């Protein structure tokens, strides 16, 4: 894991210019490290690495939502590159961008004040999100932090995130583009925070859809409090969200199983799970894996159970997330 300070020059983050959003040094090293042959040895050469990165960079559309759908599929499913001579008749080989099964093998980097150039003709020359979280050089999470001393800090954080992704024009709040959508081609969710509060949404979320994350499952909240030196004390909303969503294993789980695209009216939007859906799926999978069958129990099949939902709380989405996690 790495935390990087202000990057006053793009080369400090493995970029050639402030137009680039991928940290290419991290990405190249990760591709070589996590893609192994049957003997557990790296096999990707420079040509294969360049081909994989090119697929991730050239998404074939200028529309943000379509680009994010294509990038998300590549992040979760991987891609194919040309085969290696003498190996399996030179057939195309699968390449992963992230090792979801072994979180410790990935590079997690938090970049403070990530400077990014805006396209020409916009009112701002650069945008500088407060924190961008990268996995293997891919920007998956954008965090905007505001001072709690301002009048409406959380609303300001959400508004800033919408500006960065050029969403305010579509909402009729401005009549010009004012951000850089390429930062959000790979984005899985965004976080607005102020003081001890924090809320999560996606780049397509309206302000009303930003919600808190109120549990640290599957790690107990008391354990998290002890880990950060607050044993016996309650966690703040910010601490709970960070521990529940941004712990490396949890972040990868959310990216792999708990984001999706859905139609709402005539529009497609990106959705990230609520904390209760994430928690319910963790418990259901644990029961399915560890519960006794009827034969083992001697009376009942103990692998089932009940998940209580209120009306409109996302029962169907919980089942989608559950099936996705069961499949992998």
mmCIF file of C-alpha atoms in Angstrom:
data_model
loop_
_atom_site.group_PDB
_atom_site.id
_atom_site.type_symbol
_atom_site.label_atom_id
_atom_site.label_comp_id
_atom_site.label_asym_id
_atom_site.label_seq_id
_atom_site.Cartn_x
_atom_site.Cartn_y
_atom_site.Cartn_z
ATOM 1 C CA UNK A 1 0.000 0.000 0.000
ATOM 2 C CA UNK A 2 1.215 3.493 -0.757
ATOM 3 C CA UNK A 3 0.190 7.024 0.093
ATOM 4 C CA UNK A 4 1.519 9.674 -2.257
ATOM 5 C CA UNK A 5 1.737 13.377 -1.480
ATOM 6 C CA UNK A 6 1.149 16.252 -3.871
ATOM 7 C CA UNK A 7 2.349 15.416 -7.372
ATOM 8 C CA UNK A 8 3.645 18.742 -8.679
ATOM 9 C CA UNK A 9 5.078 17.027 -11.750
ATOM 10 C CA UNK A 10 3.235 14.254 -13.636
ATOM 11 C CA UNK A 11 6.295 11.990 -13.668
ATOM 12 C CA UNK A 12 6.039 11.656 -9.874
ATOM 13 C CA UNK A 13 2.960 9.502 -10.412
ATOM 14 C CA UNK A 14 4.137 7.603 -13.464
ATOM 15 C CA UNK A 15 2.383 9.925 -15.895
ATOM 16 C CA UNK A 16 3.857 11.738 -18.864
ATOM 17 C CA UNK A 17 1.438 14.690 -18.709
ATOM 18 C CA UNK A 18 -1.363 15.981 -16.495
ATOM 19 C CA UNK A 19 -3.809 14.770 -19.182
ATOM 20 C CA UNK A 20 -3.278 11.127 -18.191
ATOM 21 C CA UNK A 21 -5.416 9.529 -15.501
ATOM 22 C CA UNK A 22 -3.689 6.138 -15.220
ATOM 23 C CA UNK A 23 -0.537 5.691 -13.112
ATOM 24 C CA UNK A 24 1.282 3.737 -15.774
ATOM 25 C CA UNK A 25 4.268 2.653 -13.660
ATOM 26 C CA UNK A 26 1.979 0.960 -11.136
ATOM 27 C CA UNK A 27 -0.137 -0.567 -13.902
ATOM 28 C CA UNK A 28 2.795 -2.029 -15.857
ATOM 29 C CA UNK A 29 4.351 -3.566 -12.750
ATOM 30 C CA UNK A 30 1.031 -4.996 -11.576
ATOM 31 C CA UNK A 31 0.219 -6.578 -14.939
ATOM 32 C CA UNK A 32 3.525 -8.393 -14.928
ATOM 33 C CA UNK A 33 3.251 -9.392 -11.250
ATOM 34 C CA UNK A 34 -0.303 -10.735 -11.076
ATOM 35 C CA UNK A 35 -0.504 -12.563 -14.407
ATOM 36 C CA UNK A 36 1.340 -15.843 -13.921
ATOM 37 C CA UNK A 37 1.736 -19.051 -15.911
ATOM 38 C CA UNK A 38 0.994 -22.558 -14.622
ATOM 39 C CA UNK A 39 4.380 -22.613 -12.877
ATOM 40 C CA UNK A 40 3.567 -19.400 -11.028
ATOM 41 C CA UNK A 41 5.981 -17.310 -13.100
ATOM 42 C CA UNK A 42 5.328 -13.976 -14.862
ATOM 43 C CA UNK A 43 4.844 -14.451 -18.595
ATOM 44 C CA UNK A 44 3.697 -11.079 -19.975
ATOM 45 C CA UNK A 45 6.331 -9.354 -22.109
ATOM 46 C CA UNK A 46 6.437 -5.630 -22.898
ATOM 47 C CA UNK A 47 4.354 -6.104 -26.038
ATOM 48 C CA UNK A 48 1.590 -7.879 -24.133
ATOM 49 C CA UNK A 49 1.636 -5.263 -21.377
ATOM 50 C CA UNK A 50 1.339 -2.457 -23.936
ATOM 51 C CA UNK A 51 -1.534 -4.275 -25.652
ATOM 52 C CA UNK A 52 -3.446 -4.702 -22.382
ATOM 53 C CA UNK A 53 -2.922 -1.067 -21.368
ATOM 54 C CA UNK A 54 -4.009 0.081 -24.829
ATOM 55 C CA UNK A 55 -7.285 -1.805 -24.447
ATOM 56 C CA UNK A 56 -7.895 -0.068 -21.124
ATOM 57 C CA UNK A 57 -7.032 3.363 -22.520
ATOM 58 C CA UNK A 58 -8.952 3.165 -25.822
ATOM 59 C CA UNK A 59 -12.537 2.463 -24.814
ATOM 60 C CA UNK A 60 -14.042 3.403 -28.165
ATOM 61 C CA UNK A 61 -16.599 5.953 -26.988
ATOM 62 C CA UNK A 62 -16.650 9.546 -25.811
ATOM 63 C CA UNK A 63 -19.801 9.090 -23.693
ATOM 64 C CA UNK A 64 -18.975 8.823 -20.006
ATOM 65 C CA UNK A 65 -21.530 6.191 -19.014
ATOM 66 C CA UNK A 66 -20.675 3.923 -21.956
ATOM 67 C CA UNK A 67 -16.957 4.361 -21.323
ATOM 68 C CA UNK A 68 -17.434 3.490 -17.657
ATOM 69 C CA UNK A 69 -19.441 0.378 -18.548
ATOM 70 C CA UNK A 70 -16.690 -0.833 -20.882
ATOM 71 C CA UNK A 71 -13.898 0.027 -18.461
ATOM 72 C CA UNK A 72 -15.705 -1.640 -15.554
ATOM 73 C CA UNK A 73 -16.069 -4.835 -17.570
ATOM 74 C CA UNK A 74 -12.333 -4.807 -18.344
ATOM 75 C CA UNK A 75 -11.462 -4.142 -14.693
ATOM 76 C CA UNK A 76 -13.663 -7.000 -13.463
ATOM 77 C CA UNK A 77 -13.307 -9.510 -16.303
ATOM 78 C CA UNK A 78 -9.873 -8.703 -17.755
ATOM 79 C CA UNK A 79 -8.929 -8.789 -21.418
ATOM 80 C CA UNK A 80 -6.999 -10.897 -23.939
ATOM 81 C CA UNK A 81 -3.644 -10.268 -25.570
ATOM 82 C CA UNK A 82 -1.719 -12.054 -28.284
ATOM 83 C CA UNK A 83 -0.448 -15.477 -27.300
ATOM 84 C CA UNK A 84 3.143 -16.474 -26.690
ATOM 85 C CA UNK A 85 5.003 -18.439 -29.352
ATOM 86 C CA UNK A 86 5.360 -22.090 -28.330
ATOM 87 C CA UNK A 87 2.656 -21.906 -25.617
ATOM 88 C CA UNK A 88 -0.749 -23.439 -26.357
ATOM 89 C CA UNK A 89 -0.264 -23.020 -30.131
ATOM 90 C CA UNK A 90 0.056 -19.257 -29.663
ATOM 91 C CA UNK A 91 -3.592 -18.807 -28.684
ATOM 92 C CA UNK A 92 -4.685 -15.475 -27.186
ATOM 93 C CA UNK A 93 -4.088 -15.318 -23.440
ATOM 94 C CA UNK A 94 -6.266 -13.891 -20.689
ATOM 95 C CA UNK A 95 -4.888 -10.934 -18.710
ATOM 96 C CA UNK A 96 -6.241 -9.544 -15.434
ATOM 97 C CA UNK A 97 -5.842 -5.915 -14.368
ATOM 98 C CA UNK A 98 -6.607 -6.694 -10.703
ATOM 99 C CA UNK A 99 -6.097 -9.854 -8.652
ATOM 100 C CA UNK A 100 -9.432 -10.007 -6.842
ATOM 101 C CA UNK A 101 -8.682 -13.325 -5.149
ATOM 102 C CA UNK A 102 -5.441 -12.114 -3.541
ATOM 103 C CA UNK A 103 -5.866 -8.453 -2.473
ATOM 104 C CA UNK A 104 -2.345 -8.367 -1.030
ATOM 105 C CA UNK A 105 -0.830 -8.803 -4.493
ATOM 106 C CA UNK A 106 -2.222 -5.499 -5.755
ATOM 107 C CA UNK A 107 -0.860 -1.988 -5.323
ATOM 108 C CA UNK A 108 -3.203 0.342 -3.411
ATOM 109 C CA UNK A 109 -2.237 3.995 -3.689
ATOM 110 C CA UNK A 110 -3.926 7.089 -2.247
ATOM 111 C CA UNK A 111 -2.933 10.293 -4.035
ATOM 112 C CA UNK A 112 -3.490 13.640 -2.348
ATOM 113 C CA UNK A 113 -4.402 16.588 -4.624
ATOM 114 C CA UNK A 114 -4.389 14.635 -7.909
ATOM 115 C CA UNK A 115 -3.852 17.319 -10.538
ATOM 116 C CA UNK A 116 -5.560 16.727 -13.887
ATOM 117 C CA UNK A 117 -5.706 18.976 -16.930
ATOM 118 C CA UNK A 118 -9.144 19.963 -18.223
ATOM 119 C CA UNK A 119 -9.914 19.889 -21.966
ATOM 120 C CA UNK A 120 -9.416 23.196 -23.836
ATOM 121 C CA UNK A 121 -12.162 25.798 -23.827
ATOM 122 C CA UNK A 122 -13.373 25.175 -20.284
ATOM 123 C CA UNK A 123 -13.469 27.733 -17.469
ATOM 124 C CA UNK A 124 -10.916 25.779 -15.401
ATOM 125 C CA UNK A 125 -7.434 24.807 -16.611
ATOM 126 C CA UNK A 126 -7.042 22.013 -14.050
ATOM 127 C CA UNK A 127 -9.147 20.097 -11.578
ATOM 128 C CA UNK A 128 -7.576 18.806 -8.364
ATOM 129 C CA UNK A 129 -9.656 16.243 -6.446
ATOM 130 C CA UNK A 130 -8.660 16.012 -2.799
ATOM 131 C CA UNK A 131 -7.948 12.256 -2.809
ATOM 132 C CA UNK A 132 -7.965 9.680 -5.600
ATOM 133 C CA UNK A 133 -7.641 5.996 -4.726
ATOM 134 C CA UNK A 134 -5.851 3.804 -7.254
ATOM 135 C CA UNK A 135 -5.588 0.039 -7.492
ATOM 136 C CA UNK A 136 -2.734 -1.021 -9.775
ATOM 137 C CA UNK A 137 -2.644 2.487 -11.215
ATOM 138 C CA UNK A 138 -6.377 2.559 -12.048
ATOM 139 C CA UNK A 139 -8.395 5.376 -10.385
ATOM 140 C CA UNK A 140 -11.345 3.579 -8.784
ATOM 141 C CA UNK A 141 -12.500 6.072 -6.118
ATOM 142 C CA UNK A 142 -12.571 9.884 -5.950
ATOM 143 C CA UNK A 143 -12.920 11.580 -2.551
ATOM 144 C CA UNK A 144 -13.805 15.235 -2.068
ATOM 145 C CA UNK A 145 -13.317 16.692 1.417
ATOM 146 C CA UNK A 146 -14.824 19.953 2.647
ATOM 147 C CA UNK A 147 -14.328 21.927 5.838
ATOM 148 C CA UNK A 148 -17.179 21.397 8.317
ATOM 149 C CA UNK A 149 -16.955 25.109 9.099
ATOM 150 C CA UNK A 150 -18.636 26.046 5.816
ATOM 151 C CA UNK A 151 -22.411 26.523 5.622
ATOM 152 C CA UNK A 152 -23.283 23.369 3.625
ATOM 153 C CA UNK A 153 -20.096 21.287 3.411
ATOM 154 C CA UNK A 154 -21.590 17.981 2.259
ATOM 155 C CA UNK A 155 -23.643 19.667 -0.444
ATOM 156 C CA UNK A 156 -20.451 21.438 -1.543
ATOM 157 C CA UNK A 157 -18.545 18.159 -1.760
ATOM 158 C CA UNK A 158 -21.267 16.532 -3.868
ATOM 159 C CA UNK A 159 -21.491 19.582 -6.127
ATOM 160 C CA UNK A 160 -17.717 19.501 -6.631
ATOM 161 C CA UNK A 161 -17.782 15.801 -7.544
ATOM 162 C CA UNK A 162 -20.547 16.470 -10.055
ATOM 163 C CA UNK A 163 -18.509 19.322 -11.533
ATOM 164 C CA UNK A 164 -15.457 17.114 -11.951
ATOM 165 C CA UNK A 165 -17.523 14.561 -13.910
ATOM 166 C CA UNK A 166 -19.326 17.196 -16.032
ATOM 167 C CA UNK A 167 -22.666 16.162 -14.523
ATOM 168 C CA UNK A 168 -23.821 19.676 -13.615
ATOM 169 C CA UNK A 169 -24.444 20.551 -17.273
ATOM 170 C CA UNK A 170 -26.803 17.600 -17.694
ATOM 171 C CA UNK A 171 -28.612 18.628 -14.523
ATOM 172 C CA UNK A 172 -29.179 22.118 -15.946
ATOM 173 C CA UNK A 173 -26.998 23.807 -13.315
ATOM 174 C CA UNK A 174 -24.486 25.220 -15.821
ATOM 175 C CA UNK A 175 -24.381 25.533 -19.604
ATOM 176 C CA UNK A 176 -20.728 24.522 -20.214
ATOM 177 C CA UNK A 177 -18.500 21.546 -19.534
ATOM 178 C CA UNK A 178 -16.243 22.177 -16.550
ATOM 179 C CA UNK A 179 -14.526 18.906 -15.574
ATOM 180 C CA UNK A 180 -12.648 15.967 -17.035
ATOM 181 C CA UNK A 181 -14.759 12.892 -17.691
ATOM 182 C CA UNK A 182 -11.726 10.686 -18.336
ATOM 183 C CA UNK A 183 -11.018 10.549 -14.606
ATOM 184 C CA UNK A 184 -14.394 8.824 -14.212
ATOM 185 C CA UNK A 185 -14.034 6.295 -17.021
ATOM 186 C CA UNK A 186 -12.718 3.832 -14.428
ATOM 187 C CA UNK A 187 -14.532 5.157 -11.359
ATOM 188 C CA UNK A 188 -16.531 2.750 -9.202
ATOM 189 C CA UNK A 189 -17.857 5.169 -6.596
ATOM 190 C CA UNK A 190 -17.236 8.614 -5.145
ATOM 191 C CA UNK A 191 -17.145 9.852 -1.542
ATOM 192 C CA UNK A 192 -18.023 13.259 -0.136
ATOM 193 C CA UNK A 193 -16.739 13.964 3.361
ATOM 194 C CA UNK A 194 -16.595 16.792 5.877
ATOM 195 C CA UNK A 195 -15.289 16.577 9.403
ATOM 196 C CA UNK A 196 -16.524 13.257 10.818
ATOM 197 C CA UNK A 197 -19.290 12.762 8.224
ATOM 198 C CA UNK A 198 -18.974 10.886 4.925
ATOM 199 C CA UNK A 199 -21.405 9.750 2.225
ATOM 200 C CA UNK A 200 -21.037 7.622 -0.886
ATOM 201 C CA UNK A 201 -22.571 7.705 -4.347
ATOM 202 C CA UNK A 202 -21.551 7.144 -7.943
ATOM 203 C CA UNK A 203 -20.556 9.710 -10.558
ATOM 204 C CA UNK A 204 -24.132 9.539 -11.926
ATOM 205 C CA UNK A 205 -25.835 9.941 -8.529
ATOM 206 C CA UNK A 206 -28.037 12.879 -7.658
ATOM 207 C CA UNK A 207 -27.256 14.589 -4.352
ATOM 208 C CA UNK A 208 -30.210 12.858 -2.664
ATOM 209 C CA UNK A 209 -28.722 9.453 -3.483
ATOM 210 C CA UNK A 210 -25.504 10.014 -1.507
ATOM 211 C CA UNK A 211 -25.830 7.934 1.665
ATOM 212 C CA UNK A 212 -23.778 6.961 4.679
ATOM 213 C CA UNK A 213 -22.179 3.539 5.142
ATOM 214 C CA UNK A 214 -23.215 2.495 8.646
ATOM 215 C CA UNK A 215 -21.408 -0.787 9.259
ATOM 216 C CA UNK A 216 -17.885 -2.208 8.948
ATOM 217 C CA UNK A 217 -19.029 -5.755 8.045
ATOM 218 C CA UNK A 218 -17.590 -8.323 7.694
ATOM 219 C CA UNK A 219 -15.119 -6.965 10.289
ATOM 220 C CA UNK A 220 -16.929 -6.143 13.576
ATOM 221 C CA UNK A 221 -17.121 -2.458 14.471
ATOM 222 C CA UNK A 222 -15.538 -3.105 17.879
ATOM 223 C CA UNK A 223 -12.523 -4.663 16.151
ATOM 224 C CA UNK A 224 -12.180 -1.659 13.846
ATOM 225 C CA UNK A 225 -12.362 0.701 16.843
ATOM 226 C CA UNK A 226 -9.583 -1.258 18.560
ATOM 227 C CA UNK A 227 -7.449 -1.214 15.389
ATOM 228 C CA UNK A 228 -7.527 2.591 15.204
ATOM 229 C CA UNK A 229 -7.002 3.154 18.932
ATOM 230 C CA UNK A 230 -10.630 3.860 19.847
ATOM 231 C CA UNK A 231 -11.464 0.704 21.810
ATOM 232 C CA UNK A 232 -14.820 1.103 23.554
ATOM 233 C CA UNK A 233 -15.649 4.307 21.676
ATOM 234 C CA UNK A 234 -18.142 4.761 18.827
ATOM 235 C CA UNK A 235 -16.848 5.161 15.302
ATOM 236 C CA UNK A 236 -17.605 8.321 13.341
ATOM 237 C CA UNK A 237 -19.487 8.110 10.044
ATOM 238 C CA UNK A 238 -16.223 8.785 8.222
ATOM 239 C CA UNK A 239 -14.325 6.065 10.085
ATOM 240 C CA UNK A 240 -17.138 3.582 9.473
ATOM 241 C CA UNK A 241 -17.251 4.284 5.735
ATOM 242 C CA UNK A 242 -13.489 4.043 5.367
ATOM 243 C CA UNK A 243 -13.325 0.743 7.279
ATOM 244 C CA UNK A 244 -16.438 -0.678 5.610
ATOM 245 C CA UNK A 245 -15.744 0.300 2.000
ATOM 246 C CA UNK A 246 -12.062 1.142 1.626
ATOM 247 C CA UNK A 247 -10.372 -1.702 3.485
ATOM 248 C CA UNK A 248 -8.550 -3.297 0.512
ATOM 249 C CA UNK A 249 -10.433 -6.611 0.529
ATOM 250 C CA UNK A 250 -13.788 -4.826 0.908
ATOM 251 C CA UNK A 251 -13.016 -2.350 -1.876
ATOM 252 C CA UNK A 252 -12.189 -5.156 -4.309
ATOM 253 C CA UNK A 253 -15.304 -7.071 -3.241
ATOM 254 C CA UNK A 254 -17.476 -4.017 -3.905
ATOM 255 C CA UNK A 255 -15.891 -3.426 -7.321
ATOM 256 C CA UNK A 256 -16.269 -7.072 -8.318
ATOM 257 C CA UNK A 257 -19.757 -7.825 -7.012
ATOM 258 C CA UNK A 258 -21.584 -4.739 -5.735
ATOM 259 C CA UNK A 259 -21.736 -2.161 -8.533
ATOM 260 C CA UNK A 260 -24.028 -2.341 -11.531
ATOM 261 C CA UNK A 261 -25.827 -0.322 -14.197
ATOM 262 C CA UNK A 262 -29.618 -0.059 -14.223
ATOM 263 C CA UNK A 263 -32.383 1.736 -16.074
ATOM 264 C CA UNK A 264 -34.266 4.363 -14.074
ATOM 265 C CA UNK A 265 -36.959 5.827 -16.288
ATOM 266 C CA UNK A 266 -35.331 6.591 -19.617
ATOM 267 C CA UNK A 267 -31.821 6.911 -18.217
ATOM 268 C CA UNK A 268 -29.077 4.458 -17.299
ATOM 269 C CA UNK A 269 -27.344 5.068 -13.989
ATOM 270 C CA UNK A 270 -24.507 3.448 -12.084
ATOM 271 C CA UNK A 271 -25.379 1.999 -8.694
ATOM 272 C CA UNK A 272 -23.236 0.940 -5.749
ATOM 273 C CA UNK A 273 -24.652 -1.246 -2.986
ATOM 274 C CA UNK A 274 -25.923 0.099 0.313
ATOM 275 C CA UNK A 275 -24.207 -1.112 3.452
ATOM 276 C CA UNK A 276 -27.120 -3.359 4.476
ATOM 277 C CA UNK A 277 -27.037 -5.121 1.076
ATOM 278 C CA UNK A 278 -23.292 -5.665 1.374
ATOM 279 C CA UNK A 279 -23.655 -7.011 4.911
ATOM 280 C CA UNK A 280 -26.572 -9.305 4.024
ATOM 281 C CA UNK A 281 -24.701 -10.853 1.095
ATOM 282 C CA UNK A 282 -21.618 -11.489 3.252
ATOM 283 C CA UNK A 283 -23.741 -13.310 5.841
ATOM 284 C CA UNK A 284 -25.684 -15.258 3.201
ATOM 285 C CA UNK A 285 -22.544 -16.476 1.473
ATOM 286 C CA UNK A 286 -21.011 -17.439 4.818
ATOM 287 C CA UNK A 287 -24.145 -19.467 5.624
ATOM 288 C CA UNK A 288 -24.100 -21.140 2.196
ATOM 289 C CA UNK A 289 -20.454 -22.112 2.554
ATOM 290 C CA UNK A 290 -20.419 -23.204 6.199
ATOM 291 C CA UNK A 291 -24.028 -24.293 6.863
ATOM 292 C CA UNK A 292 -24.715 -28.013 7.182
ATOM 293 C CA UNK A 293 -26.694 -29.924 4.575
ATOM 294 C CA UNK A 294 -29.716 -31.996 5.610
ATOM 295 C CA UNK A 295 -27.539 -35.116 5.560
ATOM 296 C CA UNK A 296 -24.857 -33.500 7.709
ATOM 297 C CA UNK A 297 -27.360 -31.981 10.154
ATOM 298 C CA UNK A 298 -29.578 -35.025 10.387
ATOM 299 C CA UNK A 299 -32.757 -32.913 10.395
ATOM 300 C CA UNK A 300 -32.720 -29.704 8.333
ATOM 301 C CA UNK A 301 -30.667 -28.003 5.618
ATOM 302 C CA UNK A 302 -29.006 -25.189 7.570
ATOM 303 C CA UNK A 303 -27.693 -23.288 4.540
ATOM 304 C CA UNK A 304 -30.818 -21.147 4.121
ATOM 305 C CA UNK A 305 -32.080 -18.165 6.043
ATOM 306 C CA UNK A 306 -34.164 -14.986 5.947
ATOM 307 C CA UNK A 307 -33.050 -11.475 5.008
ATOM 308 C CA UNK A 308 -35.506 -8.849 6.249
ATOM 309 C CA UNK A 309 -36.112 -5.865 3.965
ATOM 310 C CA UNK A 310 -38.354 -2.830 4.194
ATOM 311 C CA UNK A 311 -40.339 -1.791 1.141
ATOM 312 C CA UNK A 312 -38.190 -0.116 -1.494
ATOM 313 C CA UNK A 313 -34.910 -1.061 0.175
ATOM 314 C CA UNK A 314 -33.490 -2.939 -2.805
ATOM 315 C CA UNK A 315 -34.485 -6.611 -2.427
ATOM 316 C CA UNK A 316 -33.927 -7.366 -6.109
ATOM 317 C CA UNK A 317 -30.499 -5.712 -6.103
ATOM 318 C CA UNK A 318 -29.489 -7.699 -3.014
ATOM 319 C CA UNK A 319 -30.280 -10.893 -4.922
ATOM 320 C CA UNK A 320 -28.269 -9.716 -7.942
ATOM 321 C CA UNK A 321 -25.273 -8.948 -5.727
ATOM 322 C CA UNK A 322 -25.658 -12.337 -3.999
ATOM 323 C CA UNK A 323 -25.698 -14.263 -7.278
ATOM 324 C CA UNK A 324 -22.654 -12.398 -8.554
ATOM 325 C CA UNK A 325 -20.700 -13.229 -5.403
ATOM 326 C CA UNK A 326 -21.871 -16.856 -5.444
ATOM 327 C CA UNK A 327 -20.665 -17.275 -9.032
ATOM 328 C CA UNK A 328 -17.126 -16.216 -8.179
#
